[in-house]
Amino acid sequence: MKFLGAVLAFFLTDFFFHIIDAYAVGLKAESPGERIGAVIFGILFLLILMAFFKRIFNPSFFNGFTVATGLFLSFDIVVFHWIFQLHRITNGPEANWLEPILVVAGSILVWQGVRQEQKRNIGSLNTNIENSS
């Protein structure tokens, strides 16, 4: 049931992110430098959130957040940007190299989050076995 909830949450979040018509206080990134800067701003904000979540929440939550972030980066770009060509990260040629970098980074985040959670579960299983002996 948890898996179904996670999948449903992912698709609903992705849906809402793409239907919202957002404006950044009237600012529009028009040059390649401005568009890349906007992406870097988003990445920095994400890293700050990740650092905050790692400190505040338990490791399982952080690992789940890491996996969800990685899935969003990789799955969203591949399916919605490349296959269905709904939109791009930016509307300039820099998307041709930014998007593959983010797909690789997203895949690494998925792998890292799953691996950390597996290590955590194995560690807690060994602790439970030792305590019951």
Tab-separated table of C-alpha atoms in Angstrom:
chain	number	residue	atom	x	y	z
A	1	MET	CA	0.000	0.000	0.000
A	2	LYS	CA	2.913	2.350	0.746
A	3	PHE	CA	4.267	1.791	-2.762
A	4	LEU	CA	0.900	2.649	-4.330
A	5	GLY	CA	0.734	5.834	-2.245
A	6	ALA	CA	4.261	6.831	-3.282
A	7	VAL	CA	3.512	6.271	-6.965
A	8	LEU	CA	0.229	8.176	-6.751
A	9	ALA	CA	1.926	11.055	-4.897
A	10	PHE	CA	4.655	11.219	-7.528
A	11	PHE	CA	2.216	11.454	-10.425
A	12	LEU	CA	-0.030	13.989	-8.684
A	13	THR	CA	2.945	16.159	-7.757
A	14	ASP	CA	4.296	15.980	-11.278
A	15	PHE	CA	0.869	16.844	-12.676
A	16	PHE	CA	0.478	19.889	-10.428
A	17	PHE	CA	4.006	21.127	-11.157
A	18	HIS	CA	3.258	21.154	-14.856
A	19	ILE	CA	-0.214	22.725	-14.883
A	20	ILE	CA	0.591	25.660	-12.648
A	21	ASP	CA	1.176	28.838	-14.610
A	22	ALA	CA	3.844	30.416	-12.422
A	23	TYR	CA	5.456	33.804	-12.772
A	24	ALA	CA	8.553	34.848	-10.839
A	25	VAL	CA	7.468	38.332	-9.766
A	26	GLY	CA	7.477	39.428	-13.387
A	27	LEU	CA	11.050	38.224	-13.948
A	28	LYS	CA	11.802	36.282	-17.102
A	29	ALA	CA	15.095	34.554	-17.844
A	30	GLU	CA	15.775	35.412	-21.467
A	31	SER	CA	19.517	34.952	-21.993
A	32	PRO	CA	21.291	31.586	-21.701
A	33	GLY	CA	23.119	32.851	-18.602
A	34	GLU	CA	19.865	33.855	-16.927
A	35	ARG	CA	18.251	30.495	-17.753
A	36	ILE	CA	21.248	28.556	-16.440
A	37	GLY	CA	21.241	30.800	-13.376
A	38	ALA	CA	17.593	29.958	-12.770
A	39	VAL	CA	18.397	26.238	-12.919
A	40	ILE	CA	21.365	26.718	-10.563
A	41	PHE	CA	19.102	28.665	-8.175
A	42	GLY	CA	16.654	25.733	-8.198
A	43	ILE	CA	19.444	23.243	-7.541
A	44	LEU	CA	20.813	25.336	-4.664
A	45	PHE	CA	17.336	25.613	-3.145
A	46	LEU	CA	16.945	21.825	-3.446
A	47	LEU	CA	20.319	21.256	-1.749
A	48	ILE	CA	19.319	23.570	1.107
A	49	LEU	CA	16.067	21.643	1.530
A	50	MET	CA	17.957	18.354	1.491
A	51	ALA	CA	20.369	19.580	4.182
A	52	PHE	CA	17.427	20.807	6.267
A	53	PHE	CA	15.520	17.528	5.877
A	54	LYS	CA	18.603	15.480	6.740
A	55	ARG	CA	18.998	17.385	10.018
A	56	ILE	CA	15.330	17.547	11.018
A	57	PHE	CA	13.785	14.258	9.917
A	58	ASN	CA	14.712	10.632	10.449
A	59	PRO	CA	16.992	8.823	7.979
A	60	SER	CA	14.141	6.927	6.291
A	61	PHE	CA	12.350	10.150	5.445
A	62	PHE	CA	15.544	11.649	4.040
A	63	ASN	CA	16.250	8.535	1.971
A	64	GLY	CA	12.700	8.623	0.617
A	65	PHE	CA	13.061	12.303	-0.207
A	66	THR	CA	16.333	11.567	-2.009
A	67	VAL	CA	14.732	8.793	-4.075
A	68	ALA	CA	11.686	10.962	-4.881
A	69	THR	CA	13.936	13.830	-5.976
A	70	GLY	CA	15.947	11.503	-8.181
A	71	LEU	CA	12.818	9.992	-9.708
A	72	PHE	CA	11.426	13.424	-10.399
A	73	LEU	CA	14.635	14.586	-12.066
A	74	SER	CA	15.165	11.504	-14.201
A	75	PHE	CA	11.628	10.252	-14.912
A	76	ASP	CA	10.127	13.676	-15.526
A	77	ILE	CA	12.832	14.724	-17.948
A	78	VAL	CA	12.875	11.469	-19.900
A	79	VAL	CA	9.115	10.956	-20.134
A	80	PHE	CA	7.659	14.451	-20.298
A	81	HIS	CA	10.536	16.411	-21.826
A	82	TRP	CA	12.059	13.881	-24.232
A	83	ILE	CA	9.338	11.376	-25.125
A	84	PHE	CA	6.258	13.616	-25.106
A	85	GLN	CA	8.200	16.854	-25.722
A	86	LEU	CA	5.817	18.861	-23.566
A	87	HIS	CA	8.427	21.388	-22.469
A	88	ARG	CA	12.124	21.696	-21.673
A	89	ILE	CA	14.060	22.750	-18.610
A	90	THR	CA	14.896	25.938	-20.437
A	91	ASN	CA	13.742	27.177	-23.808
A	92	GLY	CA	17.281	27.496	-25.147
A	93	PRO	CA	20.017	25.233	-26.481
A	94	GLU	CA	21.499	24.799	-23.009
A	95	ALA	CA	18.724	22.285	-22.312
A	96	ASN	CA	20.505	19.864	-24.660
A	97	TRP	CA	23.291	19.401	-22.124
A	98	LEU	CA	21.508	20.388	-18.885
A	99	GLU	CA	18.808	17.739	-19.159
A	100	PRO	CA	21.151	14.737	-19.609
A	101	ILE	CA	23.211	15.954	-16.642
A	102	LEU	CA	20.065	16.152	-14.494
A	103	VAL	CA	18.899	12.696	-15.655
A	104	VAL	CA	22.244	11.213	-14.581
A	105	ALA	CA	22.143	13.154	-11.294
A	106	GLY	CA	18.574	11.961	-10.683
A	107	SER	CA	19.556	8.354	-11.349
A	108	ILE	CA	22.450	8.702	-8.891
A	109	LEU	CA	20.091	10.130	-6.253
A	110	VAL	CA	17.695	7.196	-6.700
A	111	TRP	CA	20.558	4.717	-6.402
A	112	GLN	CA	22.026	6.517	-3.373
A	113	GLY	CA	18.713	6.785	-1.510
A	114	VAL	CA	17.815	3.133	-2.096
A	115	ARG	CA	21.313	1.973	-1.139
A	116	GLN	CA	21.322	4.025	2.081
A	117	GLU	CA	17.898	2.715	3.064
A	118	GLN	CA	18.958	-0.873	2.376
A	119	LYS	CA	22.066	-0.395	4.544
A	120	ARG	CA	19.909	1.126	7.251
A	121	ASN	CA	17.427	-1.766	7.144
A	122	ILE	CA	20.192	-4.382	7.199
A	123	GLY	CA	21.810	-2.603	10.144
A	124	SER	CA	18.542	-2.500	12.085
A	125	LEU	CA	17.872	-6.173	11.238
A	126	ASN	CA	21.303	-7.158	12.618
A	127	THR	CA	20.666	-5.086	15.753
A	128	ASN	CA	17.288	-6.778	16.272
A	129	ILE	CA	18.856	-10.227	15.861
A	130	GLU	CA	21.634	-9.396	18.351
A	131	ASN	CA	19.125	-8.004	20.885
A	132	SER	CA	16.899	-11.069	20.670
A	133	SER	CA	19.816	-13.467	21.301
